[in-house]
Coordinates of C-alpha atoms in Angstrom, one line a residue:
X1 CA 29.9 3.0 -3.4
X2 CA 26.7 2.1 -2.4
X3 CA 24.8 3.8 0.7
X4 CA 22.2 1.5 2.6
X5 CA 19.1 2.4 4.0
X6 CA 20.3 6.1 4.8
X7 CA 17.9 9.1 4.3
X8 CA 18.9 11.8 2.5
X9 CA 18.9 14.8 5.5
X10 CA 16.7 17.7 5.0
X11 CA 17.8 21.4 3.6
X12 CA 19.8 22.7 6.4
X13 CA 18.3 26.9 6.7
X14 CA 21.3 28.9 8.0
X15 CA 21.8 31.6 9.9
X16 CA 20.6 35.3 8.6
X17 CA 23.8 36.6 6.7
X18 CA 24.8 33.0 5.1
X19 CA 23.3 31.1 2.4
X20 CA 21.2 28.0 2.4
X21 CA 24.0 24.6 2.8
X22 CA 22.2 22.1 0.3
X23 CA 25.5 20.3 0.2
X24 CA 24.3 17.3 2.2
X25 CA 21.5 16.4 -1.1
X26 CA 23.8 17.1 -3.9
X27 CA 25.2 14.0 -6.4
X28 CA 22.9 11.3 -4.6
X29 CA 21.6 8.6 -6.7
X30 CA 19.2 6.0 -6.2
X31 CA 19.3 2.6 -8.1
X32 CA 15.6 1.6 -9.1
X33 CA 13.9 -1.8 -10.0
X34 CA 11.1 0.3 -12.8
X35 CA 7.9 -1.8 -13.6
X36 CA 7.5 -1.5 -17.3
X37 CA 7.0 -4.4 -19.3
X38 CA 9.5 -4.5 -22.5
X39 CA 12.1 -2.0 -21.0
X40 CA 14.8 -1.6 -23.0
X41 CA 18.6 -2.7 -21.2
X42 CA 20.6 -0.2 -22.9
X43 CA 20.0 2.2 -19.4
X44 CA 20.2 -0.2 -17.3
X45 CA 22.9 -0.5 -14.7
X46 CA 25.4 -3.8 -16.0
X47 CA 25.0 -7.4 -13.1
X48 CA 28.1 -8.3 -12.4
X49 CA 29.1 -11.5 -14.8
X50 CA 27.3 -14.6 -13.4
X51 CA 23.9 -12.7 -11.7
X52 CA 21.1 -12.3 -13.5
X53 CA 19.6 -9.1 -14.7
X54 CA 17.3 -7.3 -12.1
X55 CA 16.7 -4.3 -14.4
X56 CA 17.9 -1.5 -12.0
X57 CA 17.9 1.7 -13.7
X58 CA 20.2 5.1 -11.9
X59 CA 18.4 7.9 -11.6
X60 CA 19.2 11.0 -9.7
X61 CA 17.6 12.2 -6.5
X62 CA 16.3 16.2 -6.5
X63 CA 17.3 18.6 -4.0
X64 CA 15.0 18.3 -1.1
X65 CA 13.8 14.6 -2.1
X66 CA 14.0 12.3 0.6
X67 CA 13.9 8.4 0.1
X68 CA 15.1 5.7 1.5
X69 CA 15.5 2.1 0.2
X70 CA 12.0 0.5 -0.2
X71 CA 10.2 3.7 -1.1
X72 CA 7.5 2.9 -3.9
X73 CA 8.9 6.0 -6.3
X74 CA 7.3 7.2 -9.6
X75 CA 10.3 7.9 -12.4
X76 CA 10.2 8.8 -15.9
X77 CA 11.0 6.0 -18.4
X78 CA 10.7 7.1 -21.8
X79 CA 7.9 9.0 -22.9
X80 CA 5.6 8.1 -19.8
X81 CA 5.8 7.9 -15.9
X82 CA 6.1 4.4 -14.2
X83 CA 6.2 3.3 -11.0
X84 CA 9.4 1.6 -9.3
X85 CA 11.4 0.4 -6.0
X86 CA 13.9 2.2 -4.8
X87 CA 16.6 -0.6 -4.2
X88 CA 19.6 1.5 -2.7
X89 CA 21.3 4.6 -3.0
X90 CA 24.9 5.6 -4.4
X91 CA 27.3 7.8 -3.3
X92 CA 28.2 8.1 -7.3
X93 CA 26.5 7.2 -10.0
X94 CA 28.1 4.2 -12.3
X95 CA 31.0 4.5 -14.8
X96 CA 29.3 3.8 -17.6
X97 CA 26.9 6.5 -17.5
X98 CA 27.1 10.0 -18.4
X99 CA 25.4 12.5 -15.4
X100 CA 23.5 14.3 -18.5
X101 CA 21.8 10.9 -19.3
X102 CA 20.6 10.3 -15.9
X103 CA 17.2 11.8 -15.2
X104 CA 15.4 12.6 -11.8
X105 CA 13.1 11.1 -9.9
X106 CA 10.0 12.3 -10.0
X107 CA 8.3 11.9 -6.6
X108 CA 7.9 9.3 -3.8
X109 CA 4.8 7.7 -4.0
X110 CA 5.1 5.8 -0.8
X111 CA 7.4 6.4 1.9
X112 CA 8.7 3.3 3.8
X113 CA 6.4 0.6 2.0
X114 CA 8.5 -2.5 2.3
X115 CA 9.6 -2.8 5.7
X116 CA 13.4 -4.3 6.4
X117 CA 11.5 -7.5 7.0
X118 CA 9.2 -7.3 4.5
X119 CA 12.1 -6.6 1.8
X120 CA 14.3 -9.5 2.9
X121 CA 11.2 -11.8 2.8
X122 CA 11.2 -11.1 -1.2
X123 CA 14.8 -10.5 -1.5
X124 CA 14.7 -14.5 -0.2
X125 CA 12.2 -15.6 -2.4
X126 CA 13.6 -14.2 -5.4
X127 CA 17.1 -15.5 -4.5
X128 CA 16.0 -18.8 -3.3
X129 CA 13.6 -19.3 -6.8
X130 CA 15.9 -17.8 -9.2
X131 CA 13.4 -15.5 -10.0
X132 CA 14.1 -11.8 -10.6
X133 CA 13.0 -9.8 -7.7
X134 CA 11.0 -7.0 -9.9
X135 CA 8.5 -10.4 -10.8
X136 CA 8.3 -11.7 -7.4
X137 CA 7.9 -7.9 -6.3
X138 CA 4.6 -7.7 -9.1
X139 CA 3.7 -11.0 -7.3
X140 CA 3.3 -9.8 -3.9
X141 CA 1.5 -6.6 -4.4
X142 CA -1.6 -5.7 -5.9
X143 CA -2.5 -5.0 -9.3
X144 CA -2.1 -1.5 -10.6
X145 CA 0.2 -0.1 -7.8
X146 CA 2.8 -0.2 -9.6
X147 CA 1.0 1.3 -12.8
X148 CA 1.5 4.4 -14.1
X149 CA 0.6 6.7 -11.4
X150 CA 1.0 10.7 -11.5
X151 CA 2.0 12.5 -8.3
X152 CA -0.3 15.6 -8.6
X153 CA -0.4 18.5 -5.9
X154 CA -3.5 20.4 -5.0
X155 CA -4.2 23.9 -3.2
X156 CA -6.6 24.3 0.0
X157 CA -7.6 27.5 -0.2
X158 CA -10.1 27.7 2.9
X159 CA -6.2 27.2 4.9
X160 CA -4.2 30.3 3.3
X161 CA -4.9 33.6 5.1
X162 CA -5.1 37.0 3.5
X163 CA -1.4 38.3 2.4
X164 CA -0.3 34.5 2.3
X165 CA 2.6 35.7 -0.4
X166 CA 4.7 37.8 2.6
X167 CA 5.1 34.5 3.9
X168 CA 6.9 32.1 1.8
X169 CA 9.3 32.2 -0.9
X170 CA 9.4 33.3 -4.8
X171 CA 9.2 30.2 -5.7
X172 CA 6.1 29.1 -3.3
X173 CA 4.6 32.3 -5.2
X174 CA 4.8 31.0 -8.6
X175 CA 3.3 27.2 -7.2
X176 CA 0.7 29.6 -5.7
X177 CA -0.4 31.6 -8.5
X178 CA -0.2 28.7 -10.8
X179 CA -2.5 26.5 -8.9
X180 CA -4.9 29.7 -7.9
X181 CA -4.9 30.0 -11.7
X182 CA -7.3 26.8 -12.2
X183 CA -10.7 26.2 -10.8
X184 CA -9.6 22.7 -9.1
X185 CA -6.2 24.1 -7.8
X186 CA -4.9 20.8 -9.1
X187 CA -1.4 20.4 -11.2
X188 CA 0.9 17.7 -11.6
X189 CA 4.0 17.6 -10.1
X190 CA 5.5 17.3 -13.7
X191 CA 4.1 20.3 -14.9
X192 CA 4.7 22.7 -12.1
X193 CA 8.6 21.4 -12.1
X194 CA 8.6 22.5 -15.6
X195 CA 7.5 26.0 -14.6
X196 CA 9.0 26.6 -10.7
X197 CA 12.8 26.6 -9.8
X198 CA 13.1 25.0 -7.0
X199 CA 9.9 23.3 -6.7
X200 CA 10.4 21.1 -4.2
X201 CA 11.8 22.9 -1.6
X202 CA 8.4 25.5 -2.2
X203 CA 6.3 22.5 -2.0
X204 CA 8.0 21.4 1.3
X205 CA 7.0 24.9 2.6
X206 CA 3.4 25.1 1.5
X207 CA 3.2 21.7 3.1
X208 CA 4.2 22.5 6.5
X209 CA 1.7 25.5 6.6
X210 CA -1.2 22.9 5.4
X211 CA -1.7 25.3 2.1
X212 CA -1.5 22.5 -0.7
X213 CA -1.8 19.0 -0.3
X214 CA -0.2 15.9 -2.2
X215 CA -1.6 12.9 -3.6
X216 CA -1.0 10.3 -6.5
X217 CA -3.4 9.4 -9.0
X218 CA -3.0 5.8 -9.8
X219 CA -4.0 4.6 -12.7
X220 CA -7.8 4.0 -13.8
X221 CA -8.0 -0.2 -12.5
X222 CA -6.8 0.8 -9.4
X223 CA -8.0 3.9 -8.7
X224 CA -9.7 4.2 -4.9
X225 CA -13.9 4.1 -5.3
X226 CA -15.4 6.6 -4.2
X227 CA -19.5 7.8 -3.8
X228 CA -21.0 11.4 -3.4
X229 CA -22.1 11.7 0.4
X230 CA -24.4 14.9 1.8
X231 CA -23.4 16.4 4.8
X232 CA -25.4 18.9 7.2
X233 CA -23.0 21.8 8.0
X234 CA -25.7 24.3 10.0
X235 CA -27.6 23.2 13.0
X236 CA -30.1 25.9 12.7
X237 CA -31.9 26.6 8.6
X238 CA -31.6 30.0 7.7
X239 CA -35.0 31.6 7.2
X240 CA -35.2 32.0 3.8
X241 CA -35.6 28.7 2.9
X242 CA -38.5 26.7 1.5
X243 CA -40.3 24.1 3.5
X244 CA -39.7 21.4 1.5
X245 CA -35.8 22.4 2.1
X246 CA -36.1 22.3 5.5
X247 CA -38.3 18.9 5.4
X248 CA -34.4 17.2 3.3
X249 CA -32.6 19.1 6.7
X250 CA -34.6 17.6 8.8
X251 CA -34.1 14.2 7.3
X252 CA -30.3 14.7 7.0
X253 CA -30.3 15.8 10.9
X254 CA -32.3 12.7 12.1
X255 CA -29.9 10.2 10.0
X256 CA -26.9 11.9 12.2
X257 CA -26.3 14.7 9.4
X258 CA -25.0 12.2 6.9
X259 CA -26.2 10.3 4.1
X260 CA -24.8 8.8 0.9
X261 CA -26.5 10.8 -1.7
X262 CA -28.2 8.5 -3.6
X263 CA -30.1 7.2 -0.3
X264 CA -31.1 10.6 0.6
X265 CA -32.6 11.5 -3.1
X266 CA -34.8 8.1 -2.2
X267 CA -35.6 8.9 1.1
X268 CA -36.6 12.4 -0.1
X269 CA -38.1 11.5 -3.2
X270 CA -35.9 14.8 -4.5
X271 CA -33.1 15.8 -7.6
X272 CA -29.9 16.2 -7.3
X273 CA -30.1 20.6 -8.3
X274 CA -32.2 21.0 -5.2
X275 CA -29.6 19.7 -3.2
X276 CA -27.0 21.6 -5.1
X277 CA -29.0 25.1 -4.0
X278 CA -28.7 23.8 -0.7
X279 CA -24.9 23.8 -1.3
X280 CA -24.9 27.3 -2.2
X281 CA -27.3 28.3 0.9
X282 CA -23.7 26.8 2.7
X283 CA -26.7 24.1 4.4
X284 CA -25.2 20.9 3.1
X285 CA -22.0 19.5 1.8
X286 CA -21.7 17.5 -1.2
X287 CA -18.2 15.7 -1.9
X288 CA -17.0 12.5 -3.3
X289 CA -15.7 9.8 -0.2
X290 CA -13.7 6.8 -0.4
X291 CA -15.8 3.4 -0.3
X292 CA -13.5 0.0 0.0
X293 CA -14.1 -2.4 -2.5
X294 CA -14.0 -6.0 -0.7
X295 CA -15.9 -9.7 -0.8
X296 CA -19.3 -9.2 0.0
X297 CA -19.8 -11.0 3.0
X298 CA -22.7 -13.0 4.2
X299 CA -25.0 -12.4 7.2
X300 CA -23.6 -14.8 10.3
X301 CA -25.0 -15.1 14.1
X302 CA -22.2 -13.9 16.1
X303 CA -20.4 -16.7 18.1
X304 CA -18.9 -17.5 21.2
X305 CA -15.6 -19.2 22.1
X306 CA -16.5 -22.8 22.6
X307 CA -15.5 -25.3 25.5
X308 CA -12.4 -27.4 25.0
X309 CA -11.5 -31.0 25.8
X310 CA -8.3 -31.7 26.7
X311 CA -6.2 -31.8 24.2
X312 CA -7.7 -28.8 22.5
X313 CA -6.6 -27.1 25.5
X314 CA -2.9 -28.3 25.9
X315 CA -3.1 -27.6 22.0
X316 CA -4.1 -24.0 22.7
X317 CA -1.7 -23.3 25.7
X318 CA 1.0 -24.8 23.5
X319 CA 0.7 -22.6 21.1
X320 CA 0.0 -19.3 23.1
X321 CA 2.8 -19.4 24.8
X322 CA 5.4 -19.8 22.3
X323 CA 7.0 -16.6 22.7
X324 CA 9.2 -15.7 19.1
X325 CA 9.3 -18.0 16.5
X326 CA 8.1 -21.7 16.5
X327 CA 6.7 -23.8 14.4
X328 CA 3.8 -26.3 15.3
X329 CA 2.5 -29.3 13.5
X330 CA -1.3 -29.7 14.6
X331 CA -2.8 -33.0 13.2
X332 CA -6.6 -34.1 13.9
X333 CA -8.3 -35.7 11.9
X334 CA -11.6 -33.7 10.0
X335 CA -13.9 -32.9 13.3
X336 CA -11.3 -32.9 16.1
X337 CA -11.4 -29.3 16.7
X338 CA -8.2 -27.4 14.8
X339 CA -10.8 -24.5 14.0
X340 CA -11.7 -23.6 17.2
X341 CA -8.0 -23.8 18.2
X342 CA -7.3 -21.4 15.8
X343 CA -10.2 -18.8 16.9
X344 CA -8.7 -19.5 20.5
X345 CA -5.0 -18.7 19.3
X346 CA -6.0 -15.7 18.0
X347 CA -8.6 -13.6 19.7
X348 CA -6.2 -12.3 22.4
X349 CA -3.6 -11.5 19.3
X350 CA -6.3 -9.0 18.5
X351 CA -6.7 -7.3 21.6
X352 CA -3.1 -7.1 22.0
X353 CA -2.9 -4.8 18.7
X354 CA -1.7 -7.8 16.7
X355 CA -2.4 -9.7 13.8
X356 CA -2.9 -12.6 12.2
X357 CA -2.7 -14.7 9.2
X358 CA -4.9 -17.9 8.0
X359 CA -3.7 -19.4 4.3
X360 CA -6.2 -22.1 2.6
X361 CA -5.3 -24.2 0.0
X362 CA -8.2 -23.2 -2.2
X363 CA -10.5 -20.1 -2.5
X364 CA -13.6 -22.7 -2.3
X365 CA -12.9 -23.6 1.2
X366 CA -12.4 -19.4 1.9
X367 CA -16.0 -19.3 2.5
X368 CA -16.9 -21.8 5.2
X369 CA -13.8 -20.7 7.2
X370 CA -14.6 -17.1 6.4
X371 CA -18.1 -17.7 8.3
X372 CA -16.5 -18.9 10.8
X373 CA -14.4 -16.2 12.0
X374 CA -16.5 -13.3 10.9
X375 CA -19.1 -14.9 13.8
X376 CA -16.1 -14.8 16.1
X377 CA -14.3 -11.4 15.4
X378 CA -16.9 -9.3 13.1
X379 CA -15.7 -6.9 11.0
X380 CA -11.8 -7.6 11.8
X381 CA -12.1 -10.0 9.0
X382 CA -10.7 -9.3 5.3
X383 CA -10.3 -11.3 2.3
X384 CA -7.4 -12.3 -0.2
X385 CA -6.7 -14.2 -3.4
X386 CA -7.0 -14.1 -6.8
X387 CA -10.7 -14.7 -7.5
X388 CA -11.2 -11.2 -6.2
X389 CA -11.6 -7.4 -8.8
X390 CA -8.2 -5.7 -9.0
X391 CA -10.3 -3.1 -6.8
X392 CA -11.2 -5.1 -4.5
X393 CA -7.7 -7.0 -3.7
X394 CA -6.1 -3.2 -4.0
X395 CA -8.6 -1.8 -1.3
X396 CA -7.7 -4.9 0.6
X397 CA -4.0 -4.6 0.4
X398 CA -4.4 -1.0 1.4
X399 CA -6.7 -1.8 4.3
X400 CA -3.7 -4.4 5.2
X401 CA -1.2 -1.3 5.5
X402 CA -2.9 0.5 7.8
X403 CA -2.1 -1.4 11.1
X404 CA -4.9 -2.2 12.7
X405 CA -5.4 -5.9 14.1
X406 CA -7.2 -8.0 11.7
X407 CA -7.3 -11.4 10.5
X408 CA -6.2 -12.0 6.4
X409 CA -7.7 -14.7 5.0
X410 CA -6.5 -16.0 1.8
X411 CA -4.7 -18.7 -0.5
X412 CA -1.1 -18.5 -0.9
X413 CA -1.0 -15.4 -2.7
X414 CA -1.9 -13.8 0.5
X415 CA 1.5 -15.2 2.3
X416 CA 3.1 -11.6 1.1
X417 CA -0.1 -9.2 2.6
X418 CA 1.8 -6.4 4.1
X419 CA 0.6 -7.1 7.9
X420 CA 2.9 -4.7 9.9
X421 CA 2.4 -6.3 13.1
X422 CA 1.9 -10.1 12.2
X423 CA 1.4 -12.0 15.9
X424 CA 0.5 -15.8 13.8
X425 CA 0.9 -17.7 10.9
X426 CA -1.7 -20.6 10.2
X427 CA -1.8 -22.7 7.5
X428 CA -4.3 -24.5 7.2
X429 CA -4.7 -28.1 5.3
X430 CA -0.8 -27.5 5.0
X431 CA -0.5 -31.0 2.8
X432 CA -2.6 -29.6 0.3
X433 CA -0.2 -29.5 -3.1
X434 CA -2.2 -26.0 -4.1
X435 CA 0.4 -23.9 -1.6
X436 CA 2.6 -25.0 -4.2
X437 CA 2.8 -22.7 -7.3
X438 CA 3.8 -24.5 -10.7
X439 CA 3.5 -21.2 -12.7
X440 CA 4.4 -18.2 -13.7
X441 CA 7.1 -17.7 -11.6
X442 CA 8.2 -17.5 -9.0
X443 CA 7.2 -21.6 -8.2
X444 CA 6.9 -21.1 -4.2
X445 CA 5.6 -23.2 -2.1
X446 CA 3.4 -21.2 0.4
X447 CA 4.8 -23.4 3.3
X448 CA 8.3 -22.6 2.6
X449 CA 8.2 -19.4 2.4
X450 CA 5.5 -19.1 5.5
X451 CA 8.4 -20.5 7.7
X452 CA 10.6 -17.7 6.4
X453 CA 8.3 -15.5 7.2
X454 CA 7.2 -15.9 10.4
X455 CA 10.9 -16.5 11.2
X456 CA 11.6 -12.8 9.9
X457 CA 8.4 -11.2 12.2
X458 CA 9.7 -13.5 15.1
X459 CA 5.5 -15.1 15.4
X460 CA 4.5 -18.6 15.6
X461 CA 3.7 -21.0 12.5
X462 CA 1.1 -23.3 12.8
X463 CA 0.5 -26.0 10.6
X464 CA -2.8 -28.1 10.1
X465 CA -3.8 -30.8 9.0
X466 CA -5.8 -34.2 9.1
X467 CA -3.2 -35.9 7.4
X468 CA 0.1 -33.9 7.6
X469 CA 3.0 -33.8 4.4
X470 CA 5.5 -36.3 4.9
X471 CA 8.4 -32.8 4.5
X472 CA 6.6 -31.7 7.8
X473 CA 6.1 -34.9 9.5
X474 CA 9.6 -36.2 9.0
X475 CA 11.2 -33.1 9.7
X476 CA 9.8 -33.5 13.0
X477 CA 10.0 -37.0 13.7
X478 CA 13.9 -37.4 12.6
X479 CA 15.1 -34.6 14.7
X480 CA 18.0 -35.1 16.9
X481 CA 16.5 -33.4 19.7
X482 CA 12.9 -34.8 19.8
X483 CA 11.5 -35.1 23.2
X484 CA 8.4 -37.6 23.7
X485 CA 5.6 -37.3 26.0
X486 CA 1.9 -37.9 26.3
X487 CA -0.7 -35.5 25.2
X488 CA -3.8 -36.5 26.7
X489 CA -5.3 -39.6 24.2
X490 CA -1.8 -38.9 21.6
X491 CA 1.8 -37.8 21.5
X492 CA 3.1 -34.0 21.5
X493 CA 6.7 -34.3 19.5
X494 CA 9.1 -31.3 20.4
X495 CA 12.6 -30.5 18.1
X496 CA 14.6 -27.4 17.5
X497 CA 13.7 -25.8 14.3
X498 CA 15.4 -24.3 11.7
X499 CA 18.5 -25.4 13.4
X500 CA 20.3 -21.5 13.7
X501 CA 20.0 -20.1 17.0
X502 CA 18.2 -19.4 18.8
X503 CA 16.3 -22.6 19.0
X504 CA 12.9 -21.9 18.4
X505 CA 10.1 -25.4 19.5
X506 CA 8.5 -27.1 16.8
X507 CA 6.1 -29.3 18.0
X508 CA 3.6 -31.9 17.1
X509 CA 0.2 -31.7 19.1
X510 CA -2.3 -34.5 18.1
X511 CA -5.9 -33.8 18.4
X512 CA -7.9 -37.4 18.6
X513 CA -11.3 -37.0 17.4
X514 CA -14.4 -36.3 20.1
X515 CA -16.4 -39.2 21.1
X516 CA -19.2 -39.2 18.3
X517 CA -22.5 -38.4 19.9
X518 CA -24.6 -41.2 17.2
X519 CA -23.7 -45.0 16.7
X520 CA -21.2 -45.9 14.3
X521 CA -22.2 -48.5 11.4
X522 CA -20.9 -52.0 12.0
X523 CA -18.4 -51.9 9.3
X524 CA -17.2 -48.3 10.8
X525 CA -16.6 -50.1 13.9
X526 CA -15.1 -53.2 13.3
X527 CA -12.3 -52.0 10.7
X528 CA -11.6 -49.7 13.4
X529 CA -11.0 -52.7 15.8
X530 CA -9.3 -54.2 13.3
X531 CA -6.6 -51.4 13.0
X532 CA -6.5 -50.4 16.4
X533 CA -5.2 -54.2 17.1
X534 CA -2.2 -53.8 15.1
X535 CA -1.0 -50.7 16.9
X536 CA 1.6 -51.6 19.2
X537 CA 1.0 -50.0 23.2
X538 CA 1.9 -46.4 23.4
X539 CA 1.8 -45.3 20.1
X540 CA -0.6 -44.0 18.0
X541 CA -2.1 -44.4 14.5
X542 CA -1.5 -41.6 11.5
X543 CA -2.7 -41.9 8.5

């Protein structure tokens, strides 16, 4: 019955002199997780006795509608449109429903979202919590992107030539005229199904030839920010204009032809209808651009990579050359040097396209750490957890999705940020009971579900910490296949963990603490005496 991760195929066009085969998109289905709070059960496809209720509603996929499982989809439900997951698709739809009681999707809102790895991650999490996968699915993303958005299309007109209807279809014609019809060019995808047979094989068409373009607007908290920016478009005034429109060109050429348009009124000491008869002349372009919304970050001195002592630097090589999955267990104490083996682990991650990401146990200790790696790597630095504006963490999460190498650093919400080419995993403080969550569910741990991960993307775990949790010490120490030898001053413990194959390292790598540079006190000194003669020869002391 069911159909897994296949795409639909496209209209097949035949040959002149047969008709159009659109057998290949006819009775598909598509069984969708819908993000409505309060949704009523009577539509929802039956669990089997014994699972618990996901709320997956059947809906039926339009001719010419391609998605695949994962696909961020907005349906109707009701009265209103609401966002959903696309969870599989059916050959058939189920017994129990009537094909005149199953309505169609509306539009895919975003094509291949969840990746295969991505999915099983929360498909794991929800099965491993008892948690229903739509909650741990509102848990990992963003507020709002789920909401209820409204894919809308809208006509370019400066692309459509003269005689543009000899071209394209009837029903392309109607979309045409209807959208030439308003000022903005701008209908819902809602409406103009309403009013064109076969819409969306006409939209496919006027999207090849760049006529119309597609977007979704999302609801008003998350919403993209955007600000009016001015724009020179001529590289020599005309002659008819004034001088004090030539003085705001001028400006606007020196600035590299752009400016936001509030700076420029400043820098002018001009209105905003001057500007506007510029925009008429066809001397400037005013339009509204995207700003990201994100922590504002404070001024730091860039930084260089710092010198390493010995066991920084087995630490380092350790680490680096892990190649998959492995899990290491760094313990120094506070001072010893874990940060700078973290800056070290990742900077050639980022020239190698990659990506990486750093959990803290609390958003107070984000800014100190923060600092620190915006001195190293700049502007490759973002931001995530909860103390940030639903704008900001949805810019964020969008900025995440866009693939290019960065460093995420966050609490452990920000275990699920969509990094689509993850190259580490650190967690740092990794004894700290905050990576646990007690509520609402789902109650993960951040460790747990950290190892899972970085077993899924196939990239090293690292786990810090001056005094390391007894789960991750002991699950090192009690291994069957712990190897022992000396790390310069400590011990560096090896084992095979998880125990599948293959066997990925999991190591312990003790940093000691730097000889201080200023004299300790007297007591400092001699309880250190005192503990260091307990300690038998050749081992080490952990607190």
């Amino acid at each position: 019955m069911y159909i897994n991760d296949v795409s639909l195929a496209p209209l097949v066009v035949a040959e002149p002199g047969t008709s159009y085969d659109s057998s290949k998109n006819e009775n598909r289905w598509v069984e969708v997780l819908v993000d409505c709070p309060g949704i009523a059960k009577e539509a929802a496809t039956q669990p089997e006795e014994g699972q618990k209720e996901e709320k997956l509603y059947t809906y039926r996929l339009p001719v010419g509608l391609e998605v695949k499982p994962g696909d961020i989809l907005s349906v109707p439900f009701k009265w209103q449109q609401v966002g959903g997951i696309a969870v599989r698709l059916l050959a058939q739809p189920p017994a129990k429903l009537l094909p005149e009681d199953i309505r169609d999707v509306e539009d895919v809102i975003h094509p291949k979202f969840f990746r295969e790895t991505y999915w099983q991650l929360l498909e794991r999490v929800s099965q491993y919590y008892y948690t229903p996968l739509i909650q741990v699915i509102r848990t990992a993303l963003p507020p709002g992107l789920l909401g209820r958005s409204q894919a809308r299309l809208r006509l370019k007109p400066e692309n459509i030539p003269n005689g543009a209807n000899e071209f394209v279809n009837l029903a392309a014609r109607e979309i045409l005229k209807i959208l030439q019809s308003q000022n903005d060019g701008d209908y819902s995808f809602k409406f103009l199904k309403r009013q064109v047979k076969g819409f969306y094989r006409a939209k496919k068409q006027l999207l090849q030839r760049g006529w119309v373009e597609t977007y979704v607007q999302m609801p008003r908290y998350s919403r993209p920010q955007t600000k009016p920016v001015v724009t020179l478009t001529v590289s020599i005034p005309p002659i008819d204009l004034s001088k004090r429109q030539r003085e705001i060109l001028e400006v606007l050429r020196r600035h590299g032809g752009e400016l936001w348009l509030s700076e420029l009124l400043q820098i002018c000491n001009t209105t905003t209808p001057t500007l506007k008869r510029l925009e008429e002349k066809g001397c400037i372009v005013i339009e509204e651009r995207e700003i990201l919304r994100s922590e504002r970050a404070s001024t730091v001195t860039a930084d260089q990579p710092k010198s390493l002592n010995p066991a920084q630097y087995q630490a380092l090589s350790t680490i680096t050359q892990i190649s998959g999955y492995g899990t290491v267990l760094l313990h120094g104490v506070t001072g010893s040097g874990k940060t700078e083996v973290y800056l070290q682990a990742i900077a050639p991650l980022l020239t190698q396209g990659k990506s990486a990401l750093v959990l803290v146990p609390e958003i107070g200790l984000t800014p100190q750490l923060t600092d620190r790696f915006r001195a190293r790597f700049g502007n490759k630095i973002s931001v995530y957890h909860s103390a940030l504006s639903d704008g900001e963490r949805y810019d964020t999460w969008r900025q995440m999705l866009t693939g290019e190498p960065q460093v995420v650093i966050g609490t452990r919400s920000a275990i699920f940020a969509p990094l689509p080419n993850l190259g580490l995993i650190i967690l740092d403080e990794e004894h700290d009971s905050s990576f646990k969550q007690d509520s609402p569910i789902p109650t993960y741990h951040a460790r747990t579900v950290a190892q899972w991960r970085a077993q899924l993307e196939n990239c090293p775990l690292v786990l810090g910490s001056a005094t390391p949790s007894l789960e991750s010490w002991i699950s090192v120490r009690t291994s069957e296949d712990t190897q022992t030898q000396r790390l310069g001053d400590a011990q560096k413990l090896s084992k095979t963990f998880p125990p599948s194959p293959p066997s990925p390292p999991s190591l312990v790598l003790l940093l000691p603490l730097p000889p201080p540079t200023h004299q300790l006190s007297p007591f400092a000194a001699c309880g250190s005496s005192r503990y260091a003669a307990r300690i038998p020869a050749g081992q080490s002391l952990h607190i």
